[in-house]
Tab-separated table of C-alpha atoms in Angstrom:
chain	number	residue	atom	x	y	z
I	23	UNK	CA	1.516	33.882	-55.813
I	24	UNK	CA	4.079	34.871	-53.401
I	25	UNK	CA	5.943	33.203	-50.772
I	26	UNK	CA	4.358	35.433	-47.970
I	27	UNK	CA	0.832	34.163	-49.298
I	28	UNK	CA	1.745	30.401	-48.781
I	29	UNK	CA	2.672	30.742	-45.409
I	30	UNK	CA	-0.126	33.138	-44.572
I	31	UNK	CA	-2.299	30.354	-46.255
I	32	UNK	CA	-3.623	32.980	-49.076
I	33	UNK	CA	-2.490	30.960	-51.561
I	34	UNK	CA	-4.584	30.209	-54.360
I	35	UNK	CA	-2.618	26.885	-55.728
I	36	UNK	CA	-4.842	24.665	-58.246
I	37	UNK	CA	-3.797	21.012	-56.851
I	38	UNK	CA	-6.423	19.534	-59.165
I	39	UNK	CA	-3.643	18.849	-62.436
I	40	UNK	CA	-0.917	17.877	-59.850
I	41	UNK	CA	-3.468	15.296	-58.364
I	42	UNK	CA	-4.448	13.467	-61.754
I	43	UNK	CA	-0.770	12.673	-61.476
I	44	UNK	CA	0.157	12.014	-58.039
I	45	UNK	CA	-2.806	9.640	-57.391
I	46	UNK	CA	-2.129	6.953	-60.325
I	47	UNK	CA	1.650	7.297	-59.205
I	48	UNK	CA	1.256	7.091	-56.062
I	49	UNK	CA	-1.235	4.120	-56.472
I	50	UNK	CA	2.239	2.258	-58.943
I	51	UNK	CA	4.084	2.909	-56.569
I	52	UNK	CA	1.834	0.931	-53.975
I	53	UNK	CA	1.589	-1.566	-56.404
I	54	UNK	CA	5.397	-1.548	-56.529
I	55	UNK	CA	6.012	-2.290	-53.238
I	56	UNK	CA	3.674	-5.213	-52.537
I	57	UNK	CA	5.096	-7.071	-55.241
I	58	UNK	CA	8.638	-6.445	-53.638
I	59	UNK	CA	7.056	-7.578	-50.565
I	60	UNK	CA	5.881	-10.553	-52.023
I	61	UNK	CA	8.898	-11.107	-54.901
I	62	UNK	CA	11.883	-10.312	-52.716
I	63	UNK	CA	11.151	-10.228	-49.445
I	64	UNK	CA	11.822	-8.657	-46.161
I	65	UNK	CA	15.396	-8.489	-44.934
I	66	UNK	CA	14.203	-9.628	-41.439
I	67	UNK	CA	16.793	-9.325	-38.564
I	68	UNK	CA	17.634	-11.841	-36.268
I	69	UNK	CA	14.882	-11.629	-33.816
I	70	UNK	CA	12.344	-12.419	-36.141
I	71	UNK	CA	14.163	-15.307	-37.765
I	72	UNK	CA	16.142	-16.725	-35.246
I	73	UNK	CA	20.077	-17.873	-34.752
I	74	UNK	CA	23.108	-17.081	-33.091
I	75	UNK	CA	25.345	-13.751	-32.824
I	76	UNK	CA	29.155	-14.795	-32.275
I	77	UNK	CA	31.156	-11.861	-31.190
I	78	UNK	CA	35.618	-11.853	-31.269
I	79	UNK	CA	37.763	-9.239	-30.856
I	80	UNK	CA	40.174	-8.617	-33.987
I	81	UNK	CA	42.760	-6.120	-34.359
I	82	UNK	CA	42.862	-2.817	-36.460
I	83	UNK	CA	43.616	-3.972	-39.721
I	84	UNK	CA	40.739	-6.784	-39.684
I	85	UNK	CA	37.907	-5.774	-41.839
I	86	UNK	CA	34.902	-7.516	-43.146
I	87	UNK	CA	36.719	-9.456	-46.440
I	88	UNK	CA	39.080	-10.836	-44.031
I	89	UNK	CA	36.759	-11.851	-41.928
I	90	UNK	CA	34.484	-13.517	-44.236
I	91	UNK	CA	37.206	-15.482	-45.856
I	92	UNK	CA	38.157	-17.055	-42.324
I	93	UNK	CA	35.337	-18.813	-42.335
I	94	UNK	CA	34.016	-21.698	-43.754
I	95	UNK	CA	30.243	-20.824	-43.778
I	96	UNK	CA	29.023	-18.351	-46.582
I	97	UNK	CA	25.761	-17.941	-45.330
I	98	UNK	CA	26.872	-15.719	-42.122
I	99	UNK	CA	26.496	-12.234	-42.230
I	100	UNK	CA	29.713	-10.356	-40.699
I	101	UNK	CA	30.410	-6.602	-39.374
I	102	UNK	CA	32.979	-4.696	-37.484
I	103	UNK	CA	31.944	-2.838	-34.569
I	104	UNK	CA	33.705	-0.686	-32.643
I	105	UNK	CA	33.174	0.453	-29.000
I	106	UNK	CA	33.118	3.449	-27.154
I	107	UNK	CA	36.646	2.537	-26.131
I	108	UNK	CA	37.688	2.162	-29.482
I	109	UNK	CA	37.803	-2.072	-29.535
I	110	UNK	CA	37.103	-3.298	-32.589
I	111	UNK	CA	35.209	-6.990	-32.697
I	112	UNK	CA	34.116	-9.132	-35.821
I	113	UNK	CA	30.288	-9.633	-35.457
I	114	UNK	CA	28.717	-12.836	-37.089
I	115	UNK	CA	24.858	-13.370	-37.219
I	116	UNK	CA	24.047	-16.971	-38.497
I	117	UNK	CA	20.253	-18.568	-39.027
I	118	UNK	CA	18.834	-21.211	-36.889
I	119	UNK	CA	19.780	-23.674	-39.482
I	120	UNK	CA	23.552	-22.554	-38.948
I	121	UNK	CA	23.628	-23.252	-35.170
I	122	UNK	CA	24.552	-26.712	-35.460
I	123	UNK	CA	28.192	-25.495	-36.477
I	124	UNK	CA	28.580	-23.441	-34.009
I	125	UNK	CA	31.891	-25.253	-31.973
I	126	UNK	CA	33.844	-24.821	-36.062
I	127	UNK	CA	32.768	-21.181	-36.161
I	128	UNK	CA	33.758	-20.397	-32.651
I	129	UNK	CA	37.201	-22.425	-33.294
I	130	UNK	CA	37.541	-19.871	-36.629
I	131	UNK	CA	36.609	-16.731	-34.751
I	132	UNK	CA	39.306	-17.196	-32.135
I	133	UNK	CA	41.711	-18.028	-35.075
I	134	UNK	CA	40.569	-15.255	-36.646
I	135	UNK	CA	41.356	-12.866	-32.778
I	136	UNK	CA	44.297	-14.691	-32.216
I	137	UNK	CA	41.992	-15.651	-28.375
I	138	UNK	CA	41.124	-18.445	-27.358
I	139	UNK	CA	37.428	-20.299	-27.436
I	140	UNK	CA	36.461	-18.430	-23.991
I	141	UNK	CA	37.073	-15.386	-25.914
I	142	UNK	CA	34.170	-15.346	-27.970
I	143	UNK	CA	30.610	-14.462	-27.050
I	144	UNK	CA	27.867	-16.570	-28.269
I	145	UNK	CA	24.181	-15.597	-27.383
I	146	UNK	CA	21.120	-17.539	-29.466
I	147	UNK	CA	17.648	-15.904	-30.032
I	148	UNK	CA	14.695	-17.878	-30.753
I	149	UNK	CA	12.045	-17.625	-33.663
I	150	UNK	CA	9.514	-17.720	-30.962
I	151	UNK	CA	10.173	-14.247	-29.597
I	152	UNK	CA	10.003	-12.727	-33.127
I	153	UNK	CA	6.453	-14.463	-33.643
I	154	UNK	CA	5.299	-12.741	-30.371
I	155	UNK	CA	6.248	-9.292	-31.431
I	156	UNK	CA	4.692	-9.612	-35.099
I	157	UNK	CA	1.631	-10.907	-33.917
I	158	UNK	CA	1.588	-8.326	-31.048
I	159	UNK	CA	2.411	-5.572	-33.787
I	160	UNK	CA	-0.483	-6.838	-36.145
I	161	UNK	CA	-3.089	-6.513	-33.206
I	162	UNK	CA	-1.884	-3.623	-32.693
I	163	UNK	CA	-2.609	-2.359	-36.606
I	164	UNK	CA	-6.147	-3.887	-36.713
I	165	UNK	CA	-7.071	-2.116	-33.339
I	166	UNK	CA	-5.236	0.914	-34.322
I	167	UNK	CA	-7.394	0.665	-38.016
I	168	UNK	CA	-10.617	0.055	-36.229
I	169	UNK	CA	-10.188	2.517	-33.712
I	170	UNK	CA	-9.047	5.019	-36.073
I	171	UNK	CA	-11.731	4.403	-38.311
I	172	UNK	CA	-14.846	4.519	-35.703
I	173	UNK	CA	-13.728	7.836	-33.929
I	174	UNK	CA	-13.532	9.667	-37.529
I	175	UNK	CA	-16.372	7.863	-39.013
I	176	UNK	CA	-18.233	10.028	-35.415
I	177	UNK	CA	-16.325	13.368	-35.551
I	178	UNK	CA	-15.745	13.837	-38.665
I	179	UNK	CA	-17.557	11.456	-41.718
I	180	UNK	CA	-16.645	8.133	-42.872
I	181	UNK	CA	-15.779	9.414	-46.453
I	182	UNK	CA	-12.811	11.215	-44.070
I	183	UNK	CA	-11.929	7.819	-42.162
I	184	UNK	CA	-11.492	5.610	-45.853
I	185	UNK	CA	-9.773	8.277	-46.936
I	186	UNK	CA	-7.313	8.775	-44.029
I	187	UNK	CA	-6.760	4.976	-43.637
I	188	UNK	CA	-6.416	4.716	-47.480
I	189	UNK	CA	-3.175	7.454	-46.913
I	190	UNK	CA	-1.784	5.375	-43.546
I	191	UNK	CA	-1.540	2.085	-45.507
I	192	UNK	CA	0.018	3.863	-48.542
I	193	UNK	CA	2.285	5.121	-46.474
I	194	UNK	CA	3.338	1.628	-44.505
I	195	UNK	CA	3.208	-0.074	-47.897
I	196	UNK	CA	5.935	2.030	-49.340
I	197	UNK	CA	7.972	2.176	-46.825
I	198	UNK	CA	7.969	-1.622	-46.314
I	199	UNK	CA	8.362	-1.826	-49.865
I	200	UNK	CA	11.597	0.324	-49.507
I	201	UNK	CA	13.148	-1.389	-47.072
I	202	UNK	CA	12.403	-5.101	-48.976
I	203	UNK	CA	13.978	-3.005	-52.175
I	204	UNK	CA	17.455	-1.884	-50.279
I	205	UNK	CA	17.634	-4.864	-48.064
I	206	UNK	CA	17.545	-2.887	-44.695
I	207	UNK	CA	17.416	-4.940	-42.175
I	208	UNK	CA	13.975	-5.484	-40.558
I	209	UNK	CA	14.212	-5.168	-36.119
I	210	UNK	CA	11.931	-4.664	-33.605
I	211	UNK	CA	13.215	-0.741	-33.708
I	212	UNK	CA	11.316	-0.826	-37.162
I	213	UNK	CA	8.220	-2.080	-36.066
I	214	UNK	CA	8.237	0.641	-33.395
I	215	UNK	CA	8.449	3.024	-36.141
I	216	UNK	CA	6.136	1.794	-38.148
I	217	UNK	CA	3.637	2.413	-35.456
I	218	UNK	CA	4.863	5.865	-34.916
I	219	UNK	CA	4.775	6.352	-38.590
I	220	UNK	CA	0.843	5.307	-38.089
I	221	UNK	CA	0.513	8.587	-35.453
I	222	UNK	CA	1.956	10.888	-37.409
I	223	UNK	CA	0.681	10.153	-40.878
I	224	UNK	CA	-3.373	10.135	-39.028
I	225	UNK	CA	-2.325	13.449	-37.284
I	226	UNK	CA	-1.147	15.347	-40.853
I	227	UNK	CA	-4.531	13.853	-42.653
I	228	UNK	CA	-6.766	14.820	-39.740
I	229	UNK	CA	-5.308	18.406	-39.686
I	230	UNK	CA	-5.975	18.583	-43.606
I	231	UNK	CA	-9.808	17.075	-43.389
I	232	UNK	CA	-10.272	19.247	-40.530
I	233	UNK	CA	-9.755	22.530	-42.157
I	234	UNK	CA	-11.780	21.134	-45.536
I	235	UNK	CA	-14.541	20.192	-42.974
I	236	UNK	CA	-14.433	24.030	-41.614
I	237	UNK	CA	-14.608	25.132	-45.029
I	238	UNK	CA	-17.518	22.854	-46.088
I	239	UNK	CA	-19.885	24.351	-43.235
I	240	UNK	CA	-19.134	27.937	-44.786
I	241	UNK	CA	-22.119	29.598	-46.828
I	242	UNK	CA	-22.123	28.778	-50.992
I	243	UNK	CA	-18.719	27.005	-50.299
I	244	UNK	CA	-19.549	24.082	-52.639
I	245	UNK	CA	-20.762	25.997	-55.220
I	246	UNK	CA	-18.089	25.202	-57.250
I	247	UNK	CA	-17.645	21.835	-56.239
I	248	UNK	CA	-16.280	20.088	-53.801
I	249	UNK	CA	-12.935	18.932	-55.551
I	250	UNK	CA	-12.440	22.582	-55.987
I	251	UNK	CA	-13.624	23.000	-51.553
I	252	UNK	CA	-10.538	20.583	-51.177
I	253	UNK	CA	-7.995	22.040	-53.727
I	254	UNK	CA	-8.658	25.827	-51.701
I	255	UNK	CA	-7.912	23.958	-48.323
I	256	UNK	CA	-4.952	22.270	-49.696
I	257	UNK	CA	-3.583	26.029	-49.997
I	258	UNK	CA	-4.705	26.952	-46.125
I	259	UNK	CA	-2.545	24.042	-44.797
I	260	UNK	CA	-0.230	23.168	-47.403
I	261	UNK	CA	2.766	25.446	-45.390
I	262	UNK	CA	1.500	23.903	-41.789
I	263	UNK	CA	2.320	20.284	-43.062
I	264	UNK	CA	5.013	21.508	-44.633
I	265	UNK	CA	6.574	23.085	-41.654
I	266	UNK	CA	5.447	20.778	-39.393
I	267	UNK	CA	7.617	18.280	-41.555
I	268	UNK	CA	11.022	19.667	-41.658
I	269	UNK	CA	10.875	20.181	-37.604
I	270	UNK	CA	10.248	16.603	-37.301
I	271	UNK	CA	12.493	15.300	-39.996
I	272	UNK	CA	15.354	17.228	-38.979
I	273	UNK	CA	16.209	15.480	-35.396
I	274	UNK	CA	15.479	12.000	-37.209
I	275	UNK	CA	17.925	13.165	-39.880
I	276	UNK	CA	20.499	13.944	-36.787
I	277	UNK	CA	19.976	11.064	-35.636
I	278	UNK	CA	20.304	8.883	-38.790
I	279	UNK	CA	23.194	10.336	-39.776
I	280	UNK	CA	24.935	10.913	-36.387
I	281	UNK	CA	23.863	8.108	-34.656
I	282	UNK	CA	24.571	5.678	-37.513
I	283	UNK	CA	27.003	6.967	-39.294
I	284	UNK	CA	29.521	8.782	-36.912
I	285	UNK	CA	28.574	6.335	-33.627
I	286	UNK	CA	27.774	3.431	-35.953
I	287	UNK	CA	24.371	2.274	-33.818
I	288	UNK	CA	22.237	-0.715	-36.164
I	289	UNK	CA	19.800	0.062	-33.579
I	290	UNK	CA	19.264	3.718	-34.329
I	291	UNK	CA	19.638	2.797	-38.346
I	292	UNK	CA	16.504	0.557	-38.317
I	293	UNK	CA	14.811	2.991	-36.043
I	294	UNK	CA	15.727	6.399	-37.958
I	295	UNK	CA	15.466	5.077	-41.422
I	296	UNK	CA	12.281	4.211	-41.285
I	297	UNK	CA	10.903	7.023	-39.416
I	298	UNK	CA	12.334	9.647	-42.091
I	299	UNK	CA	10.651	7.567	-45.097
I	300	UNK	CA	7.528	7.585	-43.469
I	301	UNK	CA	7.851	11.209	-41.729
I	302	UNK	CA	7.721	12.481	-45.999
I	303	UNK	CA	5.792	10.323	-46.806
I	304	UNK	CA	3.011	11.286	-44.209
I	305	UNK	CA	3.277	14.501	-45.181
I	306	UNK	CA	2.950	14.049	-49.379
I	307	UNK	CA	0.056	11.266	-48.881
I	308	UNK	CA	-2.308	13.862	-46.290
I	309	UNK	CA	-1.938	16.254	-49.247
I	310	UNK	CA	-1.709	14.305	-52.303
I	311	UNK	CA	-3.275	10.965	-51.298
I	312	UNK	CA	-6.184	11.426	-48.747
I	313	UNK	CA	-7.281	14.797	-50.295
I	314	UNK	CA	-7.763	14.342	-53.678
I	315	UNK	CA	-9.611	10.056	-52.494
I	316	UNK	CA	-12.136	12.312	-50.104
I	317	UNK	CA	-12.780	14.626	-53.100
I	318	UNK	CA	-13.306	11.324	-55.148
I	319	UNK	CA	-15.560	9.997	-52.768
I	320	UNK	CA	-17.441	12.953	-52.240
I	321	UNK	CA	-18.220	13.525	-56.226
I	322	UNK	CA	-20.208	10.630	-56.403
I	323	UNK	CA	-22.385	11.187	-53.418
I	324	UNK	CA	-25.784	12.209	-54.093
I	325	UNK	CA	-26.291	15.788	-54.343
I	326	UNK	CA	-29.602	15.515	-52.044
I	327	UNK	CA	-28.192	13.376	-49.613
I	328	UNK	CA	-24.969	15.373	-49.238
I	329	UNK	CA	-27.084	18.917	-49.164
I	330	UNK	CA	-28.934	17.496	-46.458
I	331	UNK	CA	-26.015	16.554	-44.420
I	332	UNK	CA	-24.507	19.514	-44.603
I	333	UNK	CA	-27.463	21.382	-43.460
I	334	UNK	CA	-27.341	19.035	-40.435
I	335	UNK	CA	-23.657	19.560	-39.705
I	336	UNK	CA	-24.243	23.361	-40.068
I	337	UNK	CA	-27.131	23.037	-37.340
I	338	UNK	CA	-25.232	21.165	-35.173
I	339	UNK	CA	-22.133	23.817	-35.398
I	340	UNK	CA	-24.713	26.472	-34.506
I	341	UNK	CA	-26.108	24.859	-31.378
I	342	UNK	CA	-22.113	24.234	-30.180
I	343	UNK	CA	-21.313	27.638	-30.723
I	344	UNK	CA	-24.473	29.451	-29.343
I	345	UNK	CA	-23.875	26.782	-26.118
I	346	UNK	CA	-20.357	28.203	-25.969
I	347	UNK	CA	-21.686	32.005	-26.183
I	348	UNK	CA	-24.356	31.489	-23.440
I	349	UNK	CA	-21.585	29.959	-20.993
I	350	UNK	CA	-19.152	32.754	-21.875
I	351	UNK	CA	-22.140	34.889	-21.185
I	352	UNK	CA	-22.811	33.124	-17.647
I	353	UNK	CA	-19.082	33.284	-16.565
């Protein structure tokens, strides 16, 4: 097989081996992650939790030891931030439960600056708003799931709509499960792309069921089963998802390591690291996920019922297209 035939999609690839493997690991791996979920937690950022952010400017040769042993609470989390203009400020996040010593941590920040009191910005956020936004974002998932699931369950089958949601919540699941194993910190930039995450792992699966579907209506195309229907897909699209992937991943990659790095924006962290997790993972579970689950599914329909389906769907795609040759034929 040469490298012309996989992007021409002539490939003739046998994913059937490599899915014995990547199913079960990928199904650990699920596993995996929900216990992290539930064992260790999400590192959940301020808005979700609550507290205060206290904000001083230090001098050059302040950094975040010397920081955190000028004050008293060990609790606080600390950074040093610097500015477009090139000021550099200690940044202190405290819980709820740490608000009530706020006047001794403001009196140890401006210690700390050599300011005064007036020097250093205090802003609280509240629990409350944090509640709104995760029970706004898990409405948002259950319509998204239903919706997703009702409009492929009509265009396509609802073998094709398990299967694709089975690939979106391995997908979420790992990367939350990533994020509780690092300890990156949980915003509302994450939740955001999560939900993009969502889009873009649907799109990859639909584009992959889509071409099986095309193949399924051919003539004798499930003569040799339908595992083997999917594995000869897997070759026509394998280089689209591919490619489709690295043109994606490489602005996120810019901006993770650009944005974060070099300019040092948390905002852009939270945002790009989980969109490049989930951007791969989309990718690998539309290929090595949903495929090989609709291929389970589809084995242990019965033969009857699935011949007469097909005849169905292959009646149907006749009518569209003879519709579409008479109103070529009238324009």
């Amino acid at each position: 097989m040469s490298l012309r035939d996989l992007f021409a999609g002539r490939a003739s690839y046998d994913f059937v081996p490599m899915w014995r493997k990547t199913l079960p690991a990928s199904a650990v791996a699920a596993v995996i992650s929900l216990l992290l979920l539930v064992v260790v937690g999400l590192n959940l950022s301020i808005d979700f939790r609550g507290g205060g952010i206290f904000e001083v400017p230090v001098a050059d040769d302040v950094d975040v030891a010397e920081a955190r042993d000028a004050l008293s609470d060990p609790s606080v989390r600390v950074q040093i931030v610097e500015n477009a203009a090139g000021q550099r400020s200690a940044r202190i996040v405290t819980g709820a439960d740490s608000l009530d010593g706020a006047d001794t941590l403001v009196e140890e920040l401006s210690s700390l600056g050599g300011v005064t009191a007036d020097d250093v910005s205090f802003n609280t956020v509240s629990a409350t708003w944090g509640d709104q936004i995760t029970s706004k974002a898990i409405r948002a998932l259950l319509f998204f799931f239903a919706a997703v699931s009702l409009y492929l369950a009509w265009q396509l089958e609802w073998r094709m709509a398990a299967g694709a949601l089975v690939a979106v919540i391995h997908d979420l699941l790992i990367t939350a499960g990533v994020y509780a194993l690092f300890r990156f910190e949980v915003s509302p930039a994450t939740v955001i792309a999560l939900l993009t995450i969502m889009g873009y792992s649907l799109y990859d699966t639909v584009v992959v069921y889509d071409r099986i579907w095309e193949n399924e209506l051919e003539r004798n195309a499930r003569q040799q089963g339908y595992t083997k229907l999917v594995s000869r897909s897997m070759n026509h699209v394998m280089m689209r998802s591919i490619n489709t992937t690295i043109t994606t991943v490489l602005p996120v990659a810019s901006m993770l390591l650009i944005g974060w790095l070099v300019l040092g924006g948390t905002t852009l962290q939270s945002f790009a690291v989980a969109l490049f997790i989930g951007l791969i993972l989309g990718t690998y579970s539309s290929l090595f996920v949903a495929a090989p689950f609709l291929a389970w599914l589809k084995e242990r329909q019965d033969p009857e019922i699935a011949e007469e389906d097909l005849k169905e769907r292959r009646a149907i795609r006749a009518r569209k297209q003879a519709e579409t040759r008479r109103a070529d034929a009238e324009r």
